[in-house]
Short mmCIF file of C-alpha atoms in Angstrom, two decimals:
data_model
loop_
_atom_site.label_atom_id
_atom_site.label_comp_id
_atom_site.label_asym_id
_atom_site.label_seq_id
_atom_site.Cartn_x
_atom_site.Cartn_y
_atom_site.Cartn_z
CA MET V 1 -0.16 0.14 -0.10
CA LYS V 2 1.27 3.62 -0.91
CA VAL V 3 2.25 5.77 2.45
CA HIS V 4 1.49 9.38 2.23
CA LYS V 5 4.33 11.16 3.97
CA CYS V 6 3.46 15.33 3.07
CA ILE V 7 -0.02 15.45 2.80
CA PHE V 8 -0.71 17.95 5.52
CA GLU V 9 0.64 20.74 3.55
CA ARG V 10 -1.99 19.81 0.77
CA ILE V 11 -5.23 20.00 3.06
CA ILE V 12 -4.66 23.00 4.53
CA SER V 13 -3.53 25.28 1.30
CA LEU V 14 -5.55 28.25 1.16
CA GLU V 15 -6.64 26.81 -2.05
CA ASN V 16 -8.14 23.42 -1.50
CA LEU V 17 -10.06 25.79 1.81
CA PHE V 18 -11.26 28.27 -0.33
CA LEU V 19 -12.46 25.16 -2.63
CA ALA V 20 -13.57 23.58 0.08
CA TRP V 21 -15.66 26.68 0.78
CA GLU V 22 -17.73 27.00 -2.80
CA GLU V 23 -18.54 22.99 -2.67
CA PHE V 24 -19.41 23.54 0.73
CA ARG V 25 -21.60 26.58 0.54
CA ARG V 26 -23.79 24.50 -2.48
CA GLY V 27 -27.46 24.21 -1.58
CA LYS V 28 -26.51 25.76 1.99
CA SER V 29 -26.85 29.65 1.06
CA ALA V 30 -30.03 30.63 2.90
CA ARG V 31 -29.00 29.37 5.67
CA GLN V 32 -27.79 31.82 8.56
CA ASP V 33 -24.76 30.18 10.02
CA VAL V 34 -23.23 30.17 6.60
CA GLN V 35 -24.43 33.73 5.42
CA GLU V 36 -22.66 35.00 8.84
CA PHE V 37 -19.25 33.04 7.37
CA GLU V 38 -19.61 34.36 4.28
CA TRP V 39 -19.58 38.02 5.54
CA ASN V 40 -15.94 37.86 6.25
CA LEU V 41 -15.11 35.20 3.98
CA GLU V 42 -11.73 36.26 3.59
CA GLN V 43 -10.71 36.33 6.67
CA ASN V 44 -12.39 33.60 8.32
CA ILE V 45 -10.41 31.05 5.76
CA PHE V 46 -7.35 32.91 6.34
CA SER V 47 -7.78 32.39 10.11
CA LEU V 48 -8.46 28.74 9.65
CA TYR V 49 -5.30 28.69 7.68
CA ARG V 50 -3.19 30.62 10.40
CA ASP V 51 -5.06 28.36 13.06
CA LEU V 52 -4.22 24.61 11.26
CA SER V 53 -0.58 25.93 9.85
CA SER V 54 0.51 26.72 13.33
CA ARG V 55 -1.39 23.48 14.81
CA GLU V 56 -3.30 26.11 17.21
CA TYR V 57 -6.64 24.79 15.49
CA THR V 58 -9.41 23.27 17.75
CA HIS V 59 -12.51 21.58 16.72
CA GLY V 60 -15.70 23.23 18.10
CA ALA V 61 -18.58 21.68 19.77
CA TYR V 62 -21.61 19.91 17.94
CA GLU V 63 -25.00 20.77 18.00
CA GLY V 64 -26.97 17.64 18.55
CA PHE V 65 -31.01 17.46 17.02
CA MET V 66 -33.05 14.33 16.05
CA ILE V 67 -34.13 13.64 12.55
CA CYS V 68 -36.46 10.72 11.46
CA ASP V 69 -35.15 9.11 8.46
CA PRO V 70 -36.80 6.45 8.67
CA LYS V 71 -36.28 5.58 12.34
CA GLN V 72 -34.92 8.22 14.58
CA ARG V 73 -31.32 9.46 14.82
CA ARG V 74 -29.03 11.80 16.42
CA ILE V 75 -26.80 14.00 13.54
CA HIS V 76 -24.80 16.29 15.48
CA LYS V 77 -23.83 18.79 13.23
CA ALA V 78 -19.98 21.13 13.40
CA SER V 79 -19.61 24.96 12.61
CA VAL V 80 -19.03 25.97 9.28
CA ARG V 81 -15.75 26.55 10.33
CA ASP V 82 -15.58 23.07 11.01
CA ARG V 83 -17.17 21.64 8.09
CA VAL V 84 -15.33 23.62 5.79
CA LEU V 85 -12.39 22.08 7.04
CA HIS V 86 -13.92 18.57 6.92
CA HIS V 87 -14.91 19.20 2.89
CA THR V 88 -10.80 20.06 2.70
CA VAL V 89 -9.98 16.77 4.52
CA PHE V 90 -12.18 14.73 2.40
CA LYS V 91 -11.26 16.24 -0.77
CA ILE V 92 -7.78 15.36 -0.72
CA LEU V 93 -8.11 11.82 1.50
CA ASN V 94 -10.67 10.41 0.15
CA PRO V 95 -8.54 10.29 -3.38
CA VAL V 96 -6.00 8.19 -1.50
CA PHE V 97 -8.45 5.45 0.44
CA GLU V 98 -10.76 4.88 -2.57
CA PRO V 99 -8.66 2.63 -4.56
CA THR V 100 -8.30 0.38 -1.49
CA PHE V 101 -12.56 0.10 -1.38
CA ILE V 102 -13.65 -3.46 -2.76
CA ALA V 103 -15.77 -3.10 -5.70
CA HIS V 104 -19.25 -4.02 -3.94
CA SER V 105 -19.04 -1.47 -1.03
CA PHE V 106 -21.39 1.15 -2.19
CA SER V 107 -21.73 3.90 0.71
CA CYS V 108 -20.76 7.57 -0.24
CA ARG V 109 -18.81 6.85 -2.89
CA GLU V 110 -18.70 8.36 -6.59
CA GLY V 111 -20.35 6.35 -9.31
CA LYS V 112 -22.07 3.90 -6.50
CA GLY V 113 -24.95 4.65 -4.00
CA THR V 114 -28.33 2.85 -2.69
CA HIS V 115 -29.46 1.69 -6.52
CA LYS V 116 -26.21 0.61 -7.82
CA ALA V 117 -26.03 -1.43 -4.44
CA VAL V 118 -29.55 -2.88 -4.61
CA ASP V 119 -28.78 -3.56 -8.33
CA ALA V 120 -25.89 -5.53 -7.63
CA LEU V 121 -27.72 -7.59 -4.99
CA GLU V 122 -29.88 -8.62 -7.77
CA HIS V 123 -27.72 -9.65 -10.11
CA PHE V 124 -25.82 -12.15 -7.25
CA LEU V 125 -29.26 -13.38 -6.71
CA ARG V 126 -30.42 -14.17 -10.31
CA LYS V 127 -26.77 -15.40 -11.13
CA THR V 128 -27.00 -17.91 -8.20
CA SER V 129 -30.86 -18.71 -8.57
CA ARG V 130 -29.39 -19.02 -12.57
CA ASN V 131 -32.43 -17.14 -13.57
CA TYR V 132 -34.73 -18.22 -11.05
CA ARG V 133 -34.70 -21.43 -12.05
CA SER V 134 -32.75 -23.08 -8.30
CA ARG V 135 -33.15 -21.79 -4.69
CA CYS V 136 -30.59 -19.78 -3.29
CA PHE V 137 -30.67 -17.78 0.15
CA ALA V 138 -29.55 -14.08 1.01
CA LEU V 139 -27.78 -13.63 4.91
CA LYS V 140 -28.41 -9.82 5.75
CA CYS V 141 -27.17 -8.21 9.05
CA ASP V 142 -26.13 -4.89 10.06
CA ILE V 143 -23.27 -3.67 12.97
CA HIS V 144 -25.38 -2.91 16.18
CA GLN V 145 -24.94 1.09 16.59
CA PHE V 146 -22.19 1.60 14.21
CA PHE V 147 -21.25 4.85 14.14
CA ALA V 148 -21.50 5.35 18.33
CA SER V 149 -19.25 1.75 18.29
CA VAL V 150 -15.97 3.30 16.04
CA ASP V 151 -13.25 3.18 18.17
CA HIS V 152 -11.22 6.07 17.98
CA ALA V 153 -7.60 4.08 18.76
CA ILE V 154 -8.39 1.63 16.25
CA LEU V 155 -9.70 3.97 13.67
CA LEU V 156 -6.62 6.10 13.97
CA SER V 157 -3.89 2.86 13.53
CA ILE V 158 -6.07 2.23 9.71
CA LEU V 159 -5.45 5.65 8.88
CA GLY V 160 -1.79 5.36 10.17
CA ARG V 161 -1.07 2.84 8.14
CA THR V 162 -1.08 5.04 4.84
CA VAL V 163 -0.74 8.64 6.60
CA LYS V 164 2.60 8.73 7.74
CA ASP V 165 2.62 12.76 7.93
CA VAL V 166 3.03 13.87 11.54
CA ASP V 167 0.81 16.80 11.18
CA ALA V 168 -1.89 15.25 9.13
CA LEU V 169 -2.31 12.64 11.58
CA TRP V 170 -2.48 15.67 14.38
CA LEU V 171 -5.25 17.01 12.85
CA LEU V 172 -6.95 13.94 11.83
CA LYS V 173 -6.88 12.90 15.47
CA GLU V 174 -8.18 16.36 16.67
CA ILE V 175 -10.88 16.13 14.20
CA ILE V 176 -12.16 12.20 15.85
CA GLY V 177 -11.28 13.09 19.08
CA SER V 178 -13.80 16.34 18.75
CA PHE V 179 -17.01 13.82 19.22
CA ARG V 180 -17.27 10.54 21.19
CA THR V 181 -20.14 8.68 22.52
CA LEU V 182 -21.93 9.55 25.78
CA GLY V 183 -20.89 7.61 28.50
CA CYS V 184 -17.81 5.97 27.32
CA LEU V 185 -14.41 6.15 29.30
CA ASP V 186 -11.63 7.77 28.88
CA ASP V 187 -9.68 5.49 28.17
CA GLU V 188 -12.00 3.91 25.30
CA CYS V 189 -12.92 6.63 23.33
CA LYS V 190 -15.60 5.53 21.02
CA GLY V 191 -17.95 7.07 18.12
CA ILE V 192 -18.21 9.37 14.87
CA PRO V 193 -20.61 11.79 14.44
CA ILE V 194 -23.26 10.91 11.54
CA GLY V 195 -22.99 14.55 10.71
CA ASN V 196 -19.99 15.23 9.52
CA LEU V 197 -18.79 14.69 5.86
CA THR V 198 -15.54 13.06 7.14
CA SER V 199 -17.74 10.29 9.17
CA GLN V 200 -18.15 8.81 5.88
CA LEU V 201 -15.05 8.33 4.84
CA PHE V 202 -14.19 7.24 8.35
CA ALA V 203 -17.10 4.76 8.33
CA ASN V 204 -15.70 2.88 4.90
CA LEU V 205 -12.32 3.07 6.41
CA TYR V 206 -13.47 0.98 9.27
CA MET V 207 -15.77 -0.85 7.47
CA ASN V 208 -13.12 -1.79 4.70
CA GLU V 209 -11.10 -3.73 7.19
CA PHE V 210 -13.81 -6.24 7.37
CA ASP V 211 -14.57 -6.06 3.86
CA GLN V 212 -10.91 -7.21 2.80
CA PHE V 213 -11.30 -10.18 5.76
CA MET V 214 -14.57 -11.28 3.92
CA LYS V 215 -13.25 -11.02 0.37
CA GLN V 216 -9.76 -12.12 1.18
CA GLN V 217 -10.21 -14.76 4.22
CA LEU V 218 -13.63 -16.17 4.10
CA ARG V 219 -13.21 -16.01 -0.01
CA VAL V 220 -16.96 -14.78 -0.02
CA LYS V 221 -18.07 -13.92 -3.73
CA GLN V 222 -21.13 -12.73 -3.18
CA TYR V 223 -21.61 -9.80 -0.54
CA VAL V 224 -22.24 -6.29 -1.19
CA ARG V 225 -22.19 -3.50 1.67
CA TYR V 226 -23.69 -0.24 1.86
CA THR V 227 -22.20 1.04 5.40
CA ASP V 228 -22.98 -0.99 8.07
CA ASP V 229 -25.71 -3.38 6.10
CA PHE V 230 -24.25 -6.05 4.16
CA VAL V 231 -25.79 -9.38 2.34
CA MET V 232 -24.01 -12.69 1.44
CA VAL V 233 -25.85 -14.97 -1.48
CA ALA V 234 -25.50 -18.16 -1.68
CA ALA V 235 -27.40 -21.89 -3.46
CA ASP V 236 -26.54 -23.19 -0.02
CA LYS V 237 -28.24 -22.03 2.99
CA SER V 238 -25.17 -24.03 5.22
CA ASP V 239 -22.70 -21.84 3.52
CA LEU V 240 -24.08 -18.74 5.14
CA GLU V 241 -24.89 -20.17 8.37
CA LYS V 242 -20.70 -21.32 8.67
CA LEU V 243 -20.03 -17.50 8.22
CA LEU V 244 -21.62 -16.30 10.84
CA PRO V 245 -19.42 -17.19 13.53
CA PRO V 246 -16.06 -16.14 12.18
CA MET V 247 -17.79 -12.86 11.26
CA ARG V 248 -18.46 -12.26 14.86
CA ASP V 249 -15.26 -13.35 15.81
CA PHE V 250 -13.57 -10.92 13.40
CA LEU V 251 -16.20 -7.90 14.19
CA HIS V 252 -15.21 -8.15 17.59
CA GLU V 253 -11.45 -8.75 17.45
CA LYS V 254 -10.48 -6.71 15.42
CA LEU V 255 -12.89 -3.95 15.08
CA ARG V 256 -14.37 -3.97 18.88
CA LEU V 257 -18.08 -3.94 16.76
CA SER V 258 -21.19 -6.49 16.75
CA LEU V 259 -23.54 -7.91 14.94
CA HIS V 260 -27.31 -6.27 15.94
CA PRO V 261 -28.88 -9.49 17.38
CA ARG V 262 -32.70 -8.97 15.49
CA LYS V 263 -30.96 -8.14 12.38
CA ILE V 264 -29.39 -11.09 11.44
CA ILE V 265 -32.05 -12.46 8.34
CA LEU V 266 -31.53 -15.55 6.62
CA ARG V 267 -34.39 -16.13 3.94
CA LYS V 268 -35.01 -17.95 0.84
CA PHE V 269 -34.89 -15.99 -2.33
CA GLY V 270 -38.16 -16.36 -2.98
CA GLN V 271 -39.63 -14.85 0.11
CA GLY V 272 -37.99 -11.42 -0.86
CA ILE V 273 -34.86 -9.79 0.23
CA ASP V 274 -35.05 -6.73 1.96
CA PHE V 275 -32.06 -3.94 0.93
CA LEU V 276 -32.05 -0.10 1.40
CA GLY V 277 -35.89 -0.23 1.62
CA TYR V 278 -36.42 -2.30 -1.63
CA ILE V 279 -37.66 -6.07 -1.86
CA ILE V 280 -36.33 -8.15 -4.32
CA LEU V 281 -38.09 -11.12 -5.44
CA PRO V 282 -38.09 -13.06 -8.72
CA HIS V 283 -38.56 -11.67 -11.12
CA HIS V 284 -39.31 -7.96 -9.98
CA ARG V 285 -38.40 -5.86 -7.54
CA ALA V 286 -40.94 -3.79 -4.93
CA LEU V 287 -40.82 -1.08 -2.68
CA ARG V 288 -40.70 -1.65 1.40
CA THR V 289 -44.02 -1.00 2.72
CA ARG V 290 -42.91 1.53 5.19
CA THR V 291 -41.01 3.03 2.81
CA ARG V 292 -43.78 4.15 0.53
CA HIS V 293 -46.04 5.12 3.64
CA ARG V 294 -42.96 7.56 4.29
CA MET V 295 -43.01 8.68 0.65
CA PHE V 296 -46.61 9.62 0.72
CA ARG V 297 -46.48 11.41 4.41
CA LYS V 298 -43.57 13.59 3.46
CA LEU V 299 -44.94 14.94 0.10
CA HIS V 300 -48.06 15.32 1.97
CA LEU V 301 -46.45 17.53 4.43
CA ARG V 302 -44.32 19.70 1.99
CA VAL V 303 -47.54 20.40 -0.08
CA VAL V 304 -49.75 21.47 3.42
CA SER V 305 -46.20 23.36 3.88
CA PHE V 306 -46.52 25.24 0.55
CA LYS V 307 -50.35 26.15 1.09
CA ALA V 308 -49.67 27.52 4.15
CA GLY V 309 -47.12 29.47 2.88
CA LYS V 310 -43.96 28.10 3.89
CA GLY V 311 -42.73 26.68 1.22
CA SER V 312 -42.79 27.25 -2.89
CA GLU V 313 -44.26 24.96 -5.43
CA ILE V 314 -41.09 24.68 -6.50
CA SER V 315 -40.35 22.92 -3.65
CA VAL V 316 -43.37 20.39 -3.89
CA GLU V 317 -42.00 19.55 -7.72
CA SER V 318 -38.69 19.19 -6.61
CA SER V 319 -39.62 16.36 -3.77
CA LEU V 320 -42.48 14.91 -6.03
CA GLN V 321 -39.55 14.35 -8.77
CA SER V 322 -37.19 12.74 -6.15
CA TYR V 323 -39.81 10.30 -5.29
CA LEU V 324 -40.55 9.36 -8.59
CA GLY V 325 -36.66 8.62 -9.11
CA VAL V 326 -36.96 6.05 -6.90
CA LEU V 327 -40.20 4.70 -8.03
CA SER V 328 -38.29 4.18 -10.94
CA HIS V 329 -36.23 1.45 -9.87
CA VAL V 330 -39.16 -0.76 -8.91
CA ASN V 331 -41.94 -2.46 -11.29
CA THR V 332 -45.35 -0.69 -9.86
CA HIS V 333 -46.40 1.61 -12.57
CA GLN V 334 -49.63 1.92 -10.45
CA LEU V 335 -47.61 3.17 -7.33
CA THR V 336 -46.32 6.03 -9.65
CA GLU V 337 -49.67 6.95 -11.28
CA GLN V 338 -50.86 6.90 -7.61
CA LEU V 339 -48.49 9.04 -6.09
CA LYS V 340 -48.70 11.81 -9.29
CA ASN V 341 -52.80 11.84 -8.68
CA GLN V 342 -52.54 12.10 -4.72
CA CYS V 343 -50.33 15.08 -4.97
CA TRP V 344 -52.49 17.07 -7.43
CA PHE V 345 -55.28 15.97 -5.41
CA TRP V 346 -53.65 17.54 -2.20
CA LEU V 347 -52.41 20.96 -4.30
CA LYS V 348 -55.81 21.41 -5.83
CA ASP V 349 -57.84 19.98 -2.34
#
């Protein structure tokens, strides 16, 4: 693996900080904290650069809030100043680590995403079932409280195998150490915030250790992962059952993680494989029931907000087109027409 010894100066260069600002502000220019930072943009960027170059930079506190997407998650939002830094760190480090990731890791990577992950799983199921003529099975798992369980020392050790720049490692330690899961002991700091852009890279790096174990040690050919959700496909049910003990051992011993006990699901393909909001069945793909209900509920709330004068018709149309894009990946013309008709009814009511 190639090592990088002189990467800190690239991360903190003024050129990269200004480019990171431009990338960060897209779609956020109406937000008050972004406007306040932009009001004295050059002064704020130069101040950040001076603090970084002198190693006096300290990551600020987070603002916590809850979202429902679809389950409740606590998001931690850093200051604009810190988020600009996250962008420049991601911009420089992501290309360094991207070539080390396996092809079937789909989370937060350019040219990947949820729909590509579902397509890959569907391909494996079709191939293993010999075009739906034979039985096959899928084992779906996820990690229990993944983001809250990422071990800081292990993550820094993984980063340190490639990043040999002392100053860059100081900065990464400052970013990682800026957040810890409530209740963890001083000598076992854990947790990365869901709201940080850098957390997307850190999550892929952390789980890449597991990906490599699955591919190189266990020799699992038909494996798809999206963040902490992963699925394996095989023609023989027992082949999948045999994977569970070594997976548990590796996750516990090497990454201090554990499988979610209620989300280990082994099913026949004919029963439908639930993955990333879709149900994959022989010959067709359906939308998960609660995903469909959430889609209608959120679109209705967007229409109600518009009619109350708190939103625009453009935002309603944008949401509708986004959901129609989701539906374009399932075999359901009827549901697509139902969503469009329901939106029209709400607007005219």
